[in-house]
Amino acid sequence: MLSRLVPICGIIVSELNVDRNEELYRGDSITMKLIFNKSINFRVLTYEKLADKGELIYAIIKELLDTFLKPHDLEITFDIQNKYLNWKKFKLNDKNLEKVYSLLVKGETLSIYMRDKIKDNDRIIEVMPLISLGISCFDAEPIPEGGEIKRYNELTFLLSEKLFQGNIPLEIQNQITSVFKNIVSILNAVTGSISFDTSVVAPNSSSYLERYYDIHPYHYSNFNDKLRGYFWANWLSSSHIEHLGGRDYVLNYSPCYKTDFITVNGQIGAYIQLTSDINFYDDESLIALRMFLLPVLYFGHQARKNDTFYLGEVHKLVES
């Protein structure tokens, strides 16, 4: 009997009630093997209304593509959801980028997701893209205290370890962290993260901690006060810092290699980075980070799931 349907990067895969050491899974009644590769990936979450910031969003997209896509010869497709909730698929080229620009400037785009072609060979699917970029452009707004939950916006990006023979160069790490901090600042982000795992990051998708506790991100009361997990790098809002004990406490007691205080939207937030190299961070350091961030982690009232992950997924969790 099938336990549940799980979407992975646009593929609906039916999980089987089998030992998690089994390699075979069934999707649409076809037996397949799923291959996962780690990526350096980031998420940036904001309550800013982005529907009327088309030129700014396009500039971010262009910077990411110019910096990280141009060095690689990849065939990229992208899906655009317009204001009528319809999706259209395009091949990435200069002409179609102009279409993206036009739609963004007109405020007619709700969501964009770009990635390279999914590889499906002899019933083997490489789930992880080599590169992906996504952004939602809804009219989000802050959540009033005790008020109704509102939609947030999110920008996500990833680069596969396969582009770098399994080891992310320090140059790429430095470029990623620099771009991440810049996007946090210009989008007035309330939280964000950088990780090295097999999460197929996409706008409004769940983090590994959320999957572990079977919590949908929209169940959060306010991301200004809560984080989505503990990662190699984390962006803390001024409210997160306050809940943790203040700036001096974060500076003196954070188990992280680096702590940078940055003013965003008139308030001081903190960028904390666990180690100097994303290729090397272990469970012991993650446990220390989890304990430090515990006051701003949200677990809801859900029992943990025993069958949350597929064989081959690297989730960087220390819950057990």
mmCIF file of N, CA, C and O in Angstrom, residues 131-196:
data_model
loop_
_atom_site.group_PDB
_atom_site.id
_atom_site.type_symbol
_atom_site.label_atom_id
_atom_site.label_comp_id
_atom_site.label_asym_id
_atom_site.label_seq_id
_atom_site.Cartn_x
_atom_site.Cartn_y
_atom_site.Cartn_z
ATOM 1 N N ILE A 131 21.730 23.478 -11.550
ATOM 2 C CA ILE A 131 21.543 24.870 -11.168
ATOM 3 C C ILE A 131 20.051 25.158 -11.168
ATOM 4 O O ILE A 131 19.306 24.633 -12.005
ATOM 5 N N SER A 132 19.590 25.943 -10.219
ATOM 6 C CA SER A 132 18.195 26.376 -10.245
ATOM 7 C C SER A 132 18.083 27.740 -9.584
ATOM 8 O O SER A 132 18.889 28.123 -8.727
ATOM 9 N N LEU A 133 17.079 28.474 -10.012
ATOM 10 C CA LEU A 133 16.815 29.818 -9.502
ATOM 11 C C LEU A 133 15.309 30.008 -9.477
ATOM 12 O O LEU A 133 14.629 29.763 -10.479
ATOM 13 N N GLY A 134 14.791 30.413 -8.337
ATOM 14 C CA GLY A 134 13.353 30.630 -8.227
ATOM 15 C C GLY A 134 13.037 31.868 -7.418
ATOM 16 O O GLY A 134 13.794 32.256 -6.521
ATOM 17 N N ILE A 135 11.927 32.506 -7.744
ATOM 18 C CA ILE A 135 11.483 33.659 -6.962
ATOM 19 C C ILE A 135 9.972 33.788 -7.069
ATOM 20 O O ILE A 135 9.387 33.574 -8.130
ATOM 21 N N SER A 136 9.339 34.085 -5.951
ATOM 22 C CA SER A 136 7.909 34.390 -5.950
ATOM 23 C C SER A 136 7.740 35.891 -5.791
ATOM 24 O O SER A 136 8.526 36.553 -5.115
ATOM 25 N N CYS A 137 6.717 36.437 -6.429
ATOM 26 C CA CYS A 137 6.552 37.898 -6.503
ATOM 27 C C CYS A 137 5.158 38.321 -6.048
ATOM 28 O O CYS A 137 4.554 39.234 -6.605
ATOM 29 N N PHE A 138 4.642 37.648 -5.040
ATOM 30 C CA PHE A 138 3.309 37.973 -4.565
ATOM 31 C C PHE A 138 3.303 39.301 -3.807
ATOM 32 O O PHE A 138 4.337 39.795 -3.380
ATOM 33 N N ASP A 139 2.101 39.845 -3.611
ATOM 34 C CA ASP A 139 1.955 41.029 -2.769
ATOM 35 C C ASP A 139 1.902 40.578 -1.315
ATOM 36 O O ASP A 139 0.841 40.532 -0.690
ATOM 37 N N ALA A 140 3.074 40.207 -0.775
ATOM 38 C CA ALA A 140 3.149 39.778 0.613
ATOM 39 C C ALA A 140 3.165 40.992 1.519
ATOM 40 O O ALA A 140 3.366 42.112 1.080
ATOM 41 N N GLU A 141 2.935 40.753 2.800
ATOM 42 C CA GLU A 141 2.988 41.843 3.762
ATOM 43 C C GLU A 141 3.271 41.276 5.141
ATOM 44 O O GLU A 141 3.063 40.088 5.393
ATOM 45 N N PRO A 142 3.761 42.118 6.053
ATOM 46 C CA PRO A 142 4.070 41.623 7.400
ATOM 47 C C PRO A 142 2.824 41.078 8.091
ATOM 48 O O PRO A 142 1.701 41.482 7.788
ATOM 49 N N ILE A 143 3.032 40.157 9.020
ATOM 50 C CA ILE A 143 1.923 39.571 9.762
ATOM 51 C C ILE A 143 1.699 40.365 11.042
ATOM 52 O O ILE A 143 2.574 40.423 11.897
ATOM 53 N N PRO A 144 0.552 41.005 11.200
ATOM 54 C CA PRO A 144 0.290 41.730 12.453
ATOM 55 C C PRO A 144 0.264 40.759 13.625
ATOM 56 O O PRO A 144 -0.107 39.592 13.471
ATOM 57 N N GLU A 145 0.668 41.236 14.788
ATOM 58 C CA GLU A 145 0.664 40.373 15.969
ATOM 59 C C GLU A 145 -0.762 39.895 16.239
ATOM 60 O O GLU A 145 -1.688 40.679 16.382
ATOM 61 N N GLY A 146 -0.904 38.563 16.296
ATOM 62 C CA GLY A 146 -2.218 37.990 16.530
ATOM 63 C C GLY A 146 -3.134 38.060 15.325
ATOM 64 O O GLY A 146 -4.319 37.728 15.405
ATOM 65 N N GLY A 147 -2.587 38.474 14.183
ATOM 66 C CA GLY A 147 -3.416 38.652 13.000
ATOM 67 C C GLY A 147 -3.389 37.459 12.068
ATOM 68 O O GLY A 147 -2.848 36.403 12.369
ATOM 69 N N GLU A 148 -3.956 37.653 10.907
ATOM 70 C CA GLU A 148 -4.064 36.594 9.905
ATOM 71 C C GLU A 148 -2.711 36.348 9.245
ATOM 72 O O GLU A 148 -1.935 37.267 9.021
ATOM 73 N N ILE A 149 -2.430 35.083 8.941
ATOM 74 C CA ILE A 149 -1.187 34.724 8.262
ATOM 75 C C ILE A 149 -1.236 35.240 6.830
ATOM 76 O O ILE A 149 -2.207 35.032 6.111
ATOM 77 N N LYS A 150 -0.191 35.911 6.407
ATOM 78 C CA LYS A 150 -0.118 36.458 5.062
ATOM 79 C C LYS A 150 0.945 35.723 4.251
ATOM 80 O O LYS A 150 1.866 35.123 4.785
ATOM 81 N N ARG A 151 0.821 35.828 2.965
ATOM 82 C CA ARG A 151 1.765 35.166 2.075
ATOM 83 C C ARG A 151 3.106 35.897 2.087
ATOM 84 O O ARG A 151 3.161 37.111 2.082
ATOM 85 N N TYR A 152 4.188 35.116 2.092
ATOM 86 C CA TYR A 152 5.524 35.697 2.019
ATOM 87 C C TYR A 152 6.094 35.485 0.624
ATOM 88 O O TYR A 152 5.554 34.724 -0.180
ATOM 89 N N ASN A 153 7.196 36.152 0.334
ATOM 90 C CA ASN A 153 7.926 35.944 -0.910
ATOM 91 C C ASN A 153 9.280 35.328 -0.601
ATOM 92 O O ASN A 153 9.852 35.559 0.470
ATOM 93 N N GLU A 154 9.796 34.562 -1.558
ATOM 94 C CA GLU A 154 11.049 33.849 -1.322
ATOM 95 C C GLU A 154 11.861 33.763 -2.609
ATOM 96 O O GLU A 154 11.305 33.560 -3.696
ATOM 97 N N LEU A 155 13.176 33.947 -2.462
ATOM 98 C CA LEU A 155 14.105 33.740 -3.575
ATOM 99 C C LEU A 155 15.013 32.578 -3.211
ATOM 100 O O LEU A 155 15.542 32.519 -2.093
ATOM 101 N N THR A 156 15.187 31.642 -4.132
ATOM 102 C CA THR A 156 16.005 30.452 -3.875
ATOM 103 C C THR A 156 16.998 30.244 -5.012
ATOM 104 O O THR A 156 16.738 30.615 -6.165
ATOM 105 N N PHE A 157 18.126 29.618 -4.679
ATOM 106 C CA PHE A 157 19.172 29.386 -5.680
ATOM 107 C C PHE A 157 20.007 28.195 -5.241
ATOM 108 O O PHE A 157 20.218 27.982 -4.045
ATOM 109 N N LEU A 158 20.471 27.407 -6.229
ATOM 110 C CA LEU A 158 21.380 26.308 -5.896
ATOM 111 C C LEU A 158 22.362 26.035 -7.027
ATOM 112 O O LEU A 158 22.070 26.285 -8.199
ATOM 113 N N LEU A 159 23.533 25.512 -6.642
ATOM 114 C CA LEU A 159 24.558 25.029 -7.564
ATOM 115 C C LEU A 159 24.969 23.637 -7.097
ATOM 116 O O LEU A 159 25.358 23.458 -5.944
ATOM 117 N N SER A 160 24.916 22.674 -7.995
ATOM 118 C CA SER A 160 25.231 21.302 -7.632
ATOM 119 C C SER A 160 26.723 21.080 -7.422
ATOM 120 O O SER A 160 27.563 21.699 -8.098
ATOM 121 N N GLU A 161 27.046 20.162 -6.519
ATOM 122 C CA GLU A 161 28.435 19.749 -6.318
ATOM 123 C C GLU A 161 29.014 19.119 -7.580
ATOM 124 O O GLU A 161 30.236 19.119 -7.779
ATOM 125 N N LYS A 162 28.160 18.613 -8.477
ATOM 126 C CA LYS A 162 28.634 17.973 -9.701
ATOM 127 C C LYS A 162 29.333 18.965 -10.636
ATOM 128 O O LYS A 162 30.136 18.567 -11.476
ATOM 129 N N LEU A 163 29.031 20.226 -10.482
ATOM 130 C CA LEU A 163 29.704 21.247 -11.296
ATOM 131 C C LEU A 163 31.140 21.481 -10.846
ATOM 132 O O LEU A 163 31.930 22.075 -11.570
ATOM 133 N N PHE A 164 31.466 20.983 -9.642
ATOM 134 C CA PHE A 164 32.778 21.256 -9.050
ATOM 135 C C PHE A 164 33.445 19.982 -8.532
ATOM 136 O O PHE A 164 34.226 20.008 -7.589
ATOM 137 N N GLN A 165 33.097 18.822 -9.132
ATOM 138 C CA GLN A 165 33.684 17.542 -8.748
ATOM 139 C C GLN A 165 33.481 17.241 -7.266
ATOM 140 O O GLN A 165 34.347 16.661 -6.600
ATOM 141 N N GLY A 166 32.357 17.654 -6.722
ATOM 142 C CA GLY A 166 31.984 17.266 -5.367
ATOM 143 C C GLY A 166 32.523 18.141 -4.265
ATOM 144 O O GLY A 166 32.220 17.909 -3.087
ATOM 145 N N ASN A 167 33.303 19.156 -4.580
ATOM 146 C CA ASN A 167 33.882 20.024 -3.563
ATOM 147 C C ASN A 167 33.658 21.475 -3.977
ATOM 148 O O ASN A 167 34.124 21.895 -5.036
ATOM 149 N N ILE A 168 32.924 22.245 -3.167
ATOM 150 C CA ILE A 168 32.599 23.623 -3.538
ATOM 151 C C ILE A 168 33.811 24.515 -3.312
ATOM 152 O O ILE A 168 34.264 24.678 -2.171
ATOM 153 N N PRO A 169 34.384 25.106 -4.363
ATOM 154 C CA PRO A 169 35.581 25.957 -4.196
ATOM 155 C C PRO A 169 35.294 27.155 -3.293
ATOM 156 O O PRO A 169 34.177 27.678 -3.269
ATOM 157 N N LEU A 170 36.318 27.594 -2.577
ATOM 158 C CA LEU A 170 36.154 28.745 -1.694
ATOM 159 C C LEU A 170 35.741 29.998 -2.469
ATOM 160 O O LEU A 170 34.989 30.834 -1.960
ATOM 161 N N GLU A 171 36.217 30.121 -3.698
ATOM 162 C CA GLU A 171 35.827 31.271 -4.517
ATOM 163 C C GLU A 171 34.319 31.308 -4.735
ATOM 164 O O GLU A 171 33.679 32.361 -4.646
ATOM 165 N N ILE A 172 33.735 30.134 -5.039
ATOM 166 C CA ILE A 172 32.286 30.037 -5.234
ATOM 167 C C ILE A 172 31.561 30.320 -3.927
ATOM 168 O O ILE A 172 30.541 31.029 -3.894
ATOM 169 N N GLN A 173 32.071 29.777 -2.822
ATOM 170 C CA GLN A 173 31.466 30.044 -1.518
ATOM 171 C C GLN A 173 31.438 31.534 -1.217
ATOM 172 O O GLN A 173 30.429 32.075 -0.746
ATOM 173 N N ASN A 174 32.549 32.205 -1.489
ATOM 174 C CA ASN A 174 32.620 33.641 -1.225
ATOM 175 C C ASN A 174 31.648 34.421 -2.113
ATOM 176 O O ASN A 174 31.027 35.401 -1.668
ATOM 177 N N GLN A 175 31.518 33.996 -3.371
ATOM 178 C CA GLN A 175 30.565 34.647 -4.269
ATOM 179 C C GLN A 175 29.135 34.443 -3.775
ATOM 180 O O GLN A 175 28.329 35.379 -3.765
ATOM 181 N N ILE A 176 28.824 33.211 -3.354
ATOM 182 C CA ILE A 176 27.483 32.894 -2.869
ATOM 183 C C ILE A 176 27.146 33.711 -1.623
ATOM 184 O O ILE A 176 26.066 34.311 -1.517
ATOM 185 N N THR A 177 28.062 33.736 -0.642
ATOM 186 C CA THR A 177 27.775 34.457 0.595
ATOM 187 C C THR A 177 27.633 35.958 0.343
ATOM 188 O O THR A 177 26.793 36.621 0.952
ATOM 189 N N SER A 178 28.435 36.496 -0.579
ATOM 190 C CA SER A 178 28.334 37.917 -0.907
ATOM 191 C C SER A 178 26.995 38.241 -1.563
ATOM 192 O O SER A 178 26.321 39.221 -1.196
ATOM 193 N N VAL A 179 26.601 37.420 -2.547
ATOM 194 C CA VAL A 179 25.317 37.629 -3.227
ATOM 195 C C VAL A 179 24.162 37.462 -2.236
ATOM 196 O O VAL A 179 23.190 38.235 -2.248
ATOM 197 N N PHE A 180 24.267 36.463 -1.372
ATOM 198 C CA PHE A 180 23.226 36.205 -0.375
ATOM 199 C C PHE A 180 23.013 37.435 0.519
ATOM 200 O O PHE A 180 21.883 37.892 0.712
ATOM 201 N N LYS A 181 24.091 37.983 1.060
ATOM 202 C CA LYS A 181 23.978 39.156 1.937
ATOM 203 C C LYS A 181 23.377 40.336 1.182
ATOM 204 O O LYS A 181 22.557 41.096 1.731
ATOM 205 N N ASN A 182 23.759 40.498 -0.077
ATOM 206 C CA ASN A 182 23.235 41.598 -0.878
ATOM 207 C C ASN A 182 21.734 41.451 -1.108
ATOM 208 O O ASN A 182 20.970 42.417 -0.987
ATOM 209 N N ILE A 183 21.293 40.226 -1.411
ATOM 210 C CA ILE A 183 19.871 39.981 -1.650
ATOM 211 C C ILE A 183 19.079 40.167 -0.354
ATOM 212 O O ILE A 183 17.981 40.729 -0.359
ATOM 213 N N VAL A 184 19.626 39.690 0.765
ATOM 214 C CA VAL A 184 18.986 39.913 2.064
ATOM 215 C C VAL A 184 18.733 41.398 2.285
ATOM 216 O O VAL A 184 17.654 41.812 2.723
ATOM 217 N N SER A 185 19.726 42.206 1.947
ATOM 218 C CA SER A 185 19.634 43.646 2.177
ATOM 219 C C SER A 185 18.616 44.315 1.257
ATOM 220 O O SER A 185 17.755 45.076 1.714
ATOM 221 N N ILE A 186 18.695 44.030 -0.042
ATOM 222 C CA ILE A 186 17.832 44.763 -0.980
ATOM 223 C C ILE A 186 16.385 44.266 -0.958
ATOM 224 O O ILE A 186 15.469 45.000 -1.346
ATOM 225 N N LEU A 187 16.157 43.035 -0.471
ATOM 226 C CA LEU A 187 14.784 42.530 -0.357
ATOM 227 C C LEU A 187 14.226 42.697 1.049
ATOM 228 O O LEU A 187 13.104 42.273 1.328
ATOM 229 N N ASN A 188 15.013 43.305 1.948
ATOM 230 C CA ASN A 188 14.571 43.475 3.342
ATOM 231 C C ASN A 188 14.128 42.141 3.937
ATOM 232 O O ASN A 188 13.030 42.018 4.503
ATOM 233 N N ALA A 189 14.971 41.146 3.821
ATOM 234 C CA ALA A 189 14.638 39.792 4.257
ATOM 235 C C ALA A 189 14.515 39.708 5.773
ATOM 236 O O ALA A 189 15.227 40.393 6.511
ATOM 237 N N VAL A 190 13.618 38.842 6.237
ATOM 238 C CA VAL A 190 13.475 38.598 7.672
ATOM 239 C C VAL A 190 14.199 37.333 8.105
ATOM 240 O O VAL A 190 14.519 37.159 9.278
ATOM 241 N N THR A 191 14.446 36.434 7.162
ATOM 242 C CA THR A 191 15.254 35.255 7.456
ATOM 243 C C THR A 191 15.803 34.698 6.149
ATOM 244 O O THR A 191 15.342 35.040 5.064
ATOM 245 N N GLY A 192 16.804 33.846 6.273
ATOM 246 C CA GLY A 192 17.427 33.239 5.102
ATOM 247 C C GLY A 192 18.490 32.270 5.555
ATOM 248 O O GLY A 192 18.890 32.258 6.727
ATOM 249 N N SER A 193 18.965 31.444 4.624
ATOM 250 C CA SER A 193 19.935 30.415 4.993
ATOM 251 C C SER A 193 20.749 29.982 3.791
ATOM 252 O O SER A 193 20.324 30.137 2.648
ATOM 253 N N ILE A 194 21.937 29.448 4.081
ATOM 254 C CA ILE A 194 22.782 28.798 3.069
ATOM 255 C C ILE A 194 23.128 27.413 3.604
ATOM 256 O O ILE A 194 23.498 27.274 4.778
ATOM 257 N N SER A 195 23.025 26.403 2.748
ATOM 258 C CA SER A 195 23.305 25.042 3.202
ATOM 259 C C SER A 195 24.028 24.256 2.119
ATOM 260 O O SER A 195 24.167 24.705 0.978
ATOM 261 N N PHE A 196 24.504 23.067 2.495
ATOM 262 C CA PHE A 196 25.153 22.145 1.561
ATOM 263 C C PHE A 196 24.509 20.787 1.788
ATOM 264 O O PHE A 196 24.952 19.998 2.610
#
